[in-house]
């Protein structure tokens, strides 16, 4: 019998906006899927998330909590444990209907079928490579993930080792593994640190990956990969002024990206500063001629739309019809209407309360599949918990 927890949900009211916020979790650390993936179930009112509540340990977010995968019913609030990996799991993704959940446990990529309750290993790393976050092809036949050579660099909160990894990693690969475990092979090999592989949601032969590292040092961030031809082409060809990142696919197959301009490394730390490009303050610009913007590119990598912003937020996520964005600013969550010629911003949540100390505590706000809810994380109070805003 799976272990369950009764509802921990409480209701808050944002004093500035009047919006109702539901705190969904209260025990241990609780982290939703990375914003490029989506914790929401597209069929049932539920989310899939990570928690260390069953680990028997009390660790702060920066002390490597031992996470497993859980499901939370958004109506009853009941929480059910789905996986029980002794070493813990990370880098979780799933199908929109939550039938298949893919995660990394140690040196293995594992597939969990929520209908049967069976977990199987579909890839095991035997070389000196670190496994990156997996992505499930829309045909549900295979997953892809980045593998990077292991290098000796410091690791920890506030982007420790970010710049060092960028310079030291010279062997990065994109690997495909079939969900039935029958085969796995590299479809791309590069001389850079690779990350953020994501399949196009409407084309199982096309994905995107990035050259990872401080944005102002990376000369071409986003790449499109044809996994059949095994050929990569740049998406939005960068110039010297561009600092690009946090790319993600919209539901209809466009790529959204954030361009902050010169002097930006894509980070924010608990000191409310950048981790590498420390000469430029967060939300400021190193060039008076550059205005931060959000770009939309098609599947050929051509930019088809540019939306100038009064300032950048740290992550963006798009509504189902891509007419609105949600962003996590330094202190607040903001809604951004991009349906017209000018971006219109409004505060969604005043003071989300995250420390920005670890990746798990980043808000990473995410829209539900139907656009009615936004999920985000915050470590206010010292532990990461999940919060839901109804729109």
CSV table of C-alpha atoms in Angstrom, one decimal:
chain,number,residue,atom,x,y,z
A,1,UNK,CA,0.0,0.0,0.0
A,2,UNK,CA,1.5,3.4,-1.0
A,3,UNK,CA,2.3,5.7,1.8
A,4,UNK,CA,-0.1,8.7,2.0
A,5,UNK,CA,-0.4,12.0,3.9
A,6,UNK,CA,-3.5,13.9,4.6
A,7,UNK,CA,-4.1,17.4,3.3
A,8,UNK,CA,-1.6,20.1,4.3
A,9,UNK,CA,-3.3,22.8,2.3
A,10,UNK,CA,-3.8,26.3,3.8
A,11,UNK,CA,-5.2,29.4,2.3
A,12,UNK,CA,-3.4,32.8,2.2
A,13,UNK,CA,-4.5,36.2,0.8
A,14,UNK,CA,-2.1,38.4,-1.0
A,15,UNK,CA,-2.3,41.7,0.8
A,16,UNK,CA,-1.3,43.7,-2.2
A,17,UNK,CA,-3.3,42.0,-5.0
A,18,UNK,CA,-6.1,40.4,-3.0
A,19,UNK,CA,-5.5,37.1,-4.8
A,20,UNK,CA,-6.0,33.8,-3.0
A,21,UNK,CA,-2.9,31.7,-2.6
A,22,UNK,CA,-3.0,28.0,-1.6
A,23,UNK,CA,0.0,26.6,0.2
A,24,UNK,CA,-0.1,23.0,-0.8
A,25,UNK,CA,2.7,21.4,1.3
A,26,UNK,CA,4.1,21.9,4.8
A,27,UNK,CA,6.3,18.9,5.6
A,28,UNK,CA,9.9,18.7,4.6
A,29,UNK,CA,11.1,20.1,1.3
A,30,UNK,CA,8.8,19.9,-1.7
A,31,UNK,CA,9.9,20.8,-5.2
A,32,UNK,CA,7.8,20.9,-8.4
A,33,UNK,CA,9.2,19.8,-11.8
A,34,UNK,CA,11.5,22.2,-13.6
A,35,UNK,CA,9.5,24.9,-15.4
A,36,UNK,CA,10.4,23.4,-18.8
A,37,UNK,CA,8.6,20.2,-17.9
A,38,UNK,CA,5.3,20.9,-16.0
A,39,UNK,CA,4.1,19.3,-12.8
A,40,UNK,CA,0.4,19.6,-13.6
A,41,UNK,CA,-1.6,16.6,-14.7
A,42,UNK,CA,-3.4,17.4,-17.9
A,43,UNK,CA,-6.3,15.1,-17.2
A,44,UNK,CA,-6.9,15.1,-13.4
A,45,UNK,CA,-6.6,17.9,-10.8
A,46,UNK,CA,-3.3,16.8,-9.5
A,47,UNK,CA,0.4,17.6,-9.6
A,48,UNK,CA,3.5,15.4,-9.6
A,49,UNK,CA,6.4,16.7,-7.4
A,50,UNK,CA,9.5,15.8,-5.4
A,51,UNK,CA,9.6,15.7,-1.6
A,52,UNK,CA,12.0,14.5,1.1
A,53,UNK,CA,9.2,13.9,3.5
A,54,UNK,CA,9.7,10.1,3.5
A,55,UNK,CA,13.5,10.2,3.9
A,56,UNK,CA,13.5,10.2,7.7
A,57,UNK,CA,15.9,13.2,7.6
A,58,UNK,CA,15.6,16.9,8.2
A,59,UNK,CA,17.8,18.7,5.8
A,60,UNK,CA,17.9,22.3,4.6
A,61,UNK,CA,17.5,22.8,0.8
A,62,UNK,CA,21.2,23.2,0.3
A,63,UNK,CA,22.1,20.0,2.2
A,64,UNK,CA,21.1,17.7,-0.6
A,65,UNK,CA,17.7,16.4,0.6
A,66,UNK,CA,16.9,12.8,-0.4
A,67,UNK,CA,13.9,13.3,-2.7
A,68,UNK,CA,11.4,10.8,-4.1
A,69,UNK,CA,8.4,11.3,-6.4
A,70,UNK,CA,4.9,12.1,-5.1
A,71,UNK,CA,1.4,12.9,-6.3
A,72,UNK,CA,-0.8,15.6,-4.8
A,73,UNK,CA,-4.6,15.7,-5.4
A,74,UNK,CA,-5.5,19.4,-5.7
A,75,UNK,CA,-9.1,18.7,-4.6
A,76,UNK,CA,-8.6,16.5,-1.5
A,77,UNK,CA,-5.1,17.6,-0.7
A,78,UNK,CA,-4.0,14.0,-0.2
A,79,UNK,CA,-0.4,13.2,-1.0
A,80,UNK,CA,0.7,9.8,-2.2
A,81,UNK,CA,4.3,8.5,-2.5
A,82,UNK,CA,5.0,7.0,-5.9
A,83,UNK,CA,8.7,6.1,-5.8
A,84,UNK,CA,10.9,4.8,-3.1
A,85,UNK,CA,14.5,5.0,-4.4
A,86,UNK,CA,17.0,4.6,-1.5
A,87,UNK,CA,19.5,7.0,-3.0
A,88,UNK,CA,16.8,9.5,-3.9
A,89,UNK,CA,15.8,10.9,-7.3
A,90,UNK,CA,16.3,14.1,-9.3
A,91,UNK,CA,15.6,15.6,-12.7
A,92,UNK,CA,12.0,14.3,-13.1
A,93,UNK,CA,9.8,14.7,-16.1
A,94,UNK,CA,6.5,13.0,-17.2
A,95,UNK,CA,3.9,12.7,-19.9
A,96,UNK,CA,1.2,15.4,-19.7
A,97,UNK,CA,-1.3,12.8,-18.3
A,98,UNK,CA,1.3,11.6,-15.7
A,99,UNK,CA,1.0,8.0,-17.0
A,100,UNK,CA,4.8,7.8,-17.4
A,101,UNK,CA,7.3,9.4,-15.1
A,102,UNK,CA,11.0,9.5,-15.9
A,103,UNK,CA,13.7,10.3,-13.3
A,104,UNK,CA,17.3,9.8,-12.5
A,105,UNK,CA,18.3,7.7,-9.5
A,106,UNK,CA,22.1,7.5,-9.0
A,107,UNK,CA,23.6,6.6,-12.4
A,108,UNK,CA,20.3,5.2,-13.8
A,109,UNK,CA,17.5,6.7,-15.9
A,110,UNK,CA,14.3,5.1,-14.6
A,111,UNK,CA,10.8,4.9,-16.0
A,112,UNK,CA,7.8,4.6,-13.7
A,113,UNK,CA,4.4,3.6,-14.9
A,114,UNK,CA,1.7,5.1,-12.7
A,115,UNK,CA,-0.9,2.7,-13.9
A,116,UNK,CA,1.0,-0.5,-13.0
A,117,UNK,CA,3.3,0.9,-10.3
A,118,UNK,CA,6.3,-0.7,-11.9
A,119,UNK,CA,9.6,1.1,-12.3
A,120,UNK,CA,12.3,0.0,-14.8
A,121,UNK,CA,15.8,1.1,-15.7
A,122,UNK,CA,16.0,2.2,-19.3
A,123,UNK,CA,19.6,3.5,-19.2
A,124,UNK,CA,22.6,3.0,-16.8
A,125,UNK,CA,25.7,5.2,-17.0
A,126,UNK,CA,28.9,3.2,-17.0
A,127,UNK,CA,31.3,5.9,-18.0
A,128,UNK,CA,32.6,9.1,-16.4
A,129,UNK,CA,29.6,11.2,-17.4
A,130,UNK,CA,27.0,13.1,-15.4
A,131,UNK,CA,23.3,12.6,-16.5
A,132,UNK,CA,21.2,15.6,-17.4
A,133,UNK,CA,17.5,16.1,-17.2
A,134,UNK,CA,15.5,13.7,-19.4
A,135,UNK,CA,12.7,14.7,-21.9
A,136,UNK,CA,10.0,12.3,-23.2
A,137,UNK,CA,9.3,12.3,-27.0
A,138,UNK,CA,5.7,13.1,-27.8
A,139,UNK,CA,5.3,9.6,-29.4
A,140,UNK,CA,6.3,8.1,-26.0
A,141,UNK,CA,8.8,5.7,-27.6
A,142,UNK,CA,12.0,7.2,-26.2
A,143,UNK,CA,13.6,9.8,-24.0
A,144,UNK,CA,16.6,12.0,-24.6
A,145,UNK,CA,19.0,13.6,-22.1
A,146,UNK,CA,22.4,15.2,-22.0
A,147,UNK,CA,25.5,13.6,-20.7
A,148,UNK,CA,28.6,15.6,-19.8
A,149,UNK,CA,32.0,14.5,-18.8
A,150,UNK,CA,32.6,14.6,-15.1
A,151,UNK,CA,35.0,17.4,-14.1
A,152,UNK,CA,36.4,18.4,-10.7
A,153,UNK,CA,34.7,21.7,-9.9
A,154,UNK,CA,33.1,23.0,-6.7
A,155,UNK,CA,29.4,22.3,-6.3
A,156,UNK,CA,26.8,24.0,-4.1
A,157,UNK,CA,24.3,26.8,-3.8
A,158,UNK,CA,24.5,30.2,-5.5
A,159,UNK,CA,25.7,28.6,-8.7
A,160,UNK,CA,29.0,27.3,-7.3
A,161,UNK,CA,31.0,25.8,-10.1
A,162,UNK,CA,28.9,27.4,-12.9
A,163,UNK,CA,31.8,29.3,-14.6
A,164,UNK,CA,34.3,26.5,-13.9
A,165,UNK,CA,32.1,23.9,-15.5
A,166,UNK,CA,31.6,26.0,-18.6
A,167,UNK,CA,35.3,26.2,-19.2
A,168,UNK,CA,36.3,22.6,-18.2
A,169,UNK,CA,33.6,20.5,-19.8
A,170,UNK,CA,34.8,19.6,-23.4
A,171,UNK,CA,32.7,16.5,-24.0
A,172,UNK,CA,28.9,16.8,-24.0
A,173,UNK,CA,26.5,14.4,-25.6
A,174,UNK,CA,22.8,14.0,-26.3
A,175,UNK,CA,21.7,10.4,-25.7
A,176,UNK,CA,18.4,8.7,-26.7
A,177,UNK,CA,17.1,5.7,-24.6
A,178,UNK,CA,14.0,3.7,-25.6
A,179,UNK,CA,11.3,3.4,-23.0
A,180,UNK,CA,11.3,-0.4,-23.4
A,181,UNK,CA,15.0,-0.5,-22.4
A,182,UNK,CA,15.9,-2.1,-25.8
A,183,UNK,CA,18.6,0.3,-26.8
A,184,UNK,CA,20.4,3.6,-26.1
A,185,UNK,CA,22.8,5.6,-28.3
A,186,UNK,CA,24.3,9.1,-28.7
A,187,UNK,CA,22.7,11.3,-31.4
A,188,UNK,CA,24.9,14.3,-30.9
A,189,UNK,CA,28.4,14.9,-29.5
A,190,UNK,CA,29.8,18.4,-28.8
A,191,UNK,CA,32.8,20.1,-27.4
A,192,UNK,CA,30.6,22.1,-24.9
A,193,UNK,CA,28.7,21.6,-21.7
A,194,UNK,CA,25.2,20.6,-22.9
A,195,UNK,CA,21.9,21.0,-21.0
A,196,UNK,CA,18.2,21.7,-21.1
A,197,UNK,CA,17.3,19.0,-23.7
A,198,UNK,CA,13.6,19.3,-24.6
A,199,UNK,CA,11.6,17.5,-27.2
A,200,UNK,CA,9.3,19.6,-29.4
A,201,UNK,CA,5.8,18.8,-28.0
A,202,UNK,CA,4.5,18.3,-31.6
A,203,UNK,CA,7.4,16.6,-33.3
A,204,UNK,CA,9.2,13.5,-32.0
A,205,UNK,CA,12.1,14.0,-34.4
A,206,UNK,CA,13.0,17.5,-33.2
A,207,UNK,CA,14.4,18.7,-29.9
A,208,UNK,CA,16.4,21.6,-28.5
A,209,UNK,CA,19.4,21.8,-26.3
A,210,UNK,CA,21.7,24.5,-25.0
A,211,UNK,CA,25.3,25.3,-24.6
A,212,UNK,CA,25.3,25.7,-20.9
A,213,UNK,CA,27.2,28.3,-18.9
A,214,UNK,CA,27.1,32.0,-17.9
A,215,UNK,CA,24.9,33.6,-20.6
A,216,UNK,CA,27.3,36.4,-21.4
A,217,UNK,CA,30.1,33.9,-22.1
A,218,UNK,CA,28.1,31.5,-24.2
A,219,UNK,CA,28.3,32.6,-27.9
A,220,UNK,CA,25.4,30.5,-29.1
A,221,UNK,CA,23.0,29.2,-26.4
A,222,UNK,CA,20.0,27.5,-28.2
A,223,UNK,CA,20.4,24.7,-30.7
A,224,UNK,CA,17.8,22.6,-32.6
A,225,UNK,CA,18.6,19.0,-33.0
A,226,UNK,CA,17.1,16.7,-35.7
A,227,UNK,CA,17.4,13.3,-33.9
A,228,UNK,CA,16.9,11.4,-37.2
A,229,UNK,CA,19.5,13.2,-39.3
A,230,UNK,CA,21.7,13.8,-36.2
A,231,UNK,CA,22.2,17.4,-37.2
A,232,UNK,CA,22.1,20.6,-35.1
A,233,UNK,CA,21.4,24.1,-36.2
A,234,UNK,CA,21.4,27.3,-34.2
A,235,UNK,CA,18.1,28.8,-33.0
A,236,UNK,CA,18.3,32.6,-33.0
A,237,UNK,CA,21.8,33.4,-34.1
A,238,UNK,CA,23.4,35.4,-31.4
A,239,UNK,CA,25.5,38.6,-31.7
A,240,UNK,CA,28.1,39.9,-29.3
A,241,UNK,CA,25.4,41.9,-27.4
A,242,UNK,CA,23.1,39.0,-26.7
A,243,UNK,CA,22.8,37.1,-23.4
A,244,UNK,CA,20.2,34.4,-24.0
A,245,UNK,CA,18.7,31.6,-22.0
A,246,UNK,CA,15.8,29.9,-20.2
A,247,UNK,CA,14.4,28.6,-23.4
A,248,UNK,CA,11.2,26.5,-23.5
A,249,UNK,CA,8.7,25.1,-25.9
A,250,UNK,CA,5.1,26.4,-26.1
A,251,UNK,CA,2.3,23.8,-26.4
A,252,UNK,CA,2.0,24.5,-30.1
A,253,UNK,CA,5.7,24.2,-30.9
A,254,UNK,CA,7.4,27.6,-30.6
A,255,UNK,CA,10.5,28.3,-28.6
A,256,UNK,CA,10.4,31.2,-26.1
A,257,UNK,CA,13.7,32.6,-24.9
A,258,UNK,CA,14.9,35.5,-22.7
A,259,UNK,CA,17.5,38.0,-24.0
A,260,UNK,CA,18.9,40.2,-21.3
A,261,UNK,CA,21.7,41.9,-23.2
A,262,UNK,CA,25.3,42.4,-22.4
A,263,UNK,CA,26.6,41.8,-18.9
A,264,UNK,CA,24.1,39.2,-17.8
A,265,UNK,CA,24.9,35.7,-16.8
A,266,UNK,CA,21.4,34.3,-16.3
A,267,UNK,CA,21.7,34.0,-12.6
A,268,UNK,CA,20.5,35.4,-9.3
A,269,UNK,CA,21.9,34.5,-5.9
A,270,UNK,CA,20.7,34.9,-2.4
A,271,UNK,CA,22.8,38.1,-2.3
A,272,UNK,CA,20.4,39.4,-5.0
A,273,UNK,CA,23.3,39.7,-7.3
A,274,UNK,CA,24.6,37.8,-10.3
A,275,UNK,CA,27.0,34.9,-9.7
A,276,UNK,CA,29.5,35.6,-12.4
A,277,UNK,CA,28.8,38.9,-14.1
A,278,UNK,CA,29.0,40.7,-10.8
A,279,UNK,CA,29.8,44.1,-12.3
A,280,UNK,CA,26.2,44.5,-13.5
A,281,UNK,CA,23.4,44.6,-11.0
A,282,UNK,CA,20.4,42.3,-11.2
A,283,UNK,CA,17.7,43.9,-13.4
A,284,UNK,CA,20.0,46.6,-14.7
A,285,UNK,CA,21.8,46.7,-18.0
A,286,UNK,CA,25.4,47.2,-19.2
A,287,UNK,CA,24.3,48.9,-22.4
A,288,UNK,CA,22.0,52.0,-22.6
A,289,UNK,CA,21.1,50.9,-26.1
A,290,UNK,CA,19.8,47.4,-25.3
A,291,UNK,CA,16.4,46.7,-24.0
A,292,UNK,CA,15.7,43.2,-22.6
A,293,UNK,CA,13.1,41.2,-24.5
A,294,UNK,CA,11.4,37.9,-24.9
A,295,UNK,CA,11.7,36.2,-28.3
A,296,UNK,CA,9.6,33.6,-30.0
A,297,UNK,CA,11.2,31.4,-32.6
A,298,UNK,CA,9.7,28.8,-34.9
A,299,UNK,CA,10.9,25.2,-35.5
A,300,UNK,CA,13.5,26.4,-38.1
A,301,UNK,CA,15.1,28.7,-35.5
A,302,UNK,CA,13.8,31.9,-37.0
A,303,UNK,CA,12.6,34.6,-34.6
A,304,UNK,CA,9.1,35.4,-35.5
A,305,UNK,CA,8.3,37.8,-32.7
A,306,UNK,CA,10.1,40.1,-30.2
A,307,UNK,CA,8.4,41.5,-27.1
A,308,UNK,CA,10.4,44.3,-25.5
A,309,UNK,CA,10.3,44.3,-21.7
A,310,UNK,CA,10.7,47.2,-19.2
A,311,UNK,CA,12.9,44.8,-17.2
A,312,UNK,CA,13.6,41.1,-17.2
A,313,UNK,CA,12.3,38.5,-14.8
A,314,UNK,CA,14.3,35.4,-13.8
A,315,UNK,CA,12.2,32.8,-15.5
A,316,UNK,CA,9.2,32.9,-17.9
A,317,UNK,CA,6.5,30.4,-18.6
A,318,UNK,CA,3.8,30.8,-21.2
A,319,UNK,CA,0.0,30.3,-21.0
A,320,UNK,CA,-1.5,27.6,-23.2
A,321,UNK,CA,-2.2,30.0,-26.0
A,322,UNK,CA,1.1,31.9,-25.5
A,323,UNK,CA,-0.7,35.3,-25.1
A,324,UNK,CA,0.5,35.7,-21.5
A,325,UNK,CA,3.6,34.9,-19.5
A,326,UNK,CA,4.3,34.5,-15.8
A,327,UNK,CA,7.6,35.6,-14.4
A,328,UNK,CA,9.4,35.4,-11.1
A,329,UNK,CA,10.9,38.8,-10.4
A,330,UNK,CA,13.4,39.3,-7.5
A,331,UNK,CA,10.6,39.7,-5.0
A,332,UNK,CA,7.3,39.3,-6.8
A,333,UNK,CA,5.5,37.1,-9.4
A,334,UNK,CA,4.2,39.0,-12.4
A,335,UNK,CA,1.7,38.4,-15.1
A,336,UNK,CA,2.7,39.7,-18.5
A,337,UNK,CA,0.2,40.2,-21.3
A,338,UNK,CA,2.0,39.8,-24.7
A,339,UNK,CA,-1.1,39.6,-26.9
A,340,UNK,CA,-0.6,43.1,-28.2
A,341,UNK,CA,2.3,45.2,-29.4
A,342,UNK,CA,3.4,46.3,-25.9
A,343,UNK,CA,4.0,44.0,-22.9
A,344,UNK,CA,1.6,44.8,-20.1
A,345,UNK,CA,2.7,43.8,-16.6
A,346,UNK,CA,0.7,43.3,-13.4
A,347,UNK,CA,1.7,41.9,-10.0
A,348,UNK,CA,0.4,38.4,-9.4
A,349,UNK,CA,2.0,37.7,-6.0
A,350,UNK,CA,3.6,40.4,-3.9
A,351,UNK,CA,6.8,39.0,-2.2
A,352,UNK,CA,7.0,35.3,-3.0
A,353,UNK,CA,9.6,35.0,-0.3
A,354,UNK,CA,12.2,32.8,-2.0
A,355,UNK,CA,15.8,33.2,-0.9
A,356,UNK,CA,17.2,32.3,-4.4
A,357,UNK,CA,19.9,30.2,-2.5
A,358,UNK,CA,19.4,27.0,-4.4
A,359,UNK,CA,17.9,25.8,-7.7
A,360,UNK,CA,15.1,24.0,-5.8
A,361,UNK,CA,14.0,27.2,-4.1
A,362,UNK,CA,13.7,29.2,-7.3
A,363,UNK,CA,10.1,30.0,-7.9
A,364,UNK,CA,10.0,28.6,-11.5
A,365,UNK,CA,6.3,29.5,-11.9
A,366,UNK,CA,4.4,27.2,-14.3
A,367,UNK,CA,1.0,27.4,-15.9
A,368,UNK,CA,-1.5,24.5,-15.7
A,369,UNK,CA,-2.3,22.9,-19.1
A,370,UNK,CA,-5.7,24.7,-19.2
A,371,UNK,CA,-4.3,28.1,-18.1
A,372,UNK,CA,-6.4,28.3,-14.9
A,373,UNK,CA,-3.7,27.9,-12.3
A,374,UNK,CA,-0.1,28.8,-11.6
A,375,UNK,CA,2.2,26.7,-9.4
A,376,UNK,CA,5.4,28.0,-7.8
A,377,UNK,CA,7.9,27.2,-5.1
A,378,UNK,CA,9.4,29.3,-2.2
A,379,UNK,CA,11.6,28.5,0.7
A,380,UNK,CA,10.2,31.2,3.0
A,381,UNK,CA,10.6,29.8,6.5
A,382,UNK,CA,13.7,27.7,5.6
A,383,UNK,CA,12.1,24.8,3.7
A,384,UNK,CA,10.9,24.6,0.1
A,385,UNK,CA,7.1,24.4,-0.3
A,386,UNK,CA,4.6,24.6,-3.1
A,387,UNK,CA,2.0,27.3,-3.7
A,388,UNK,CA,-0.9,27.6,-6.1
A,389,UNK,CA,-2.6,30.7,-7.5
A,390,UNK,CA,-6.0,30.4,-9.2
A,391,UNK,CA,-6.6,32.8,-12.1
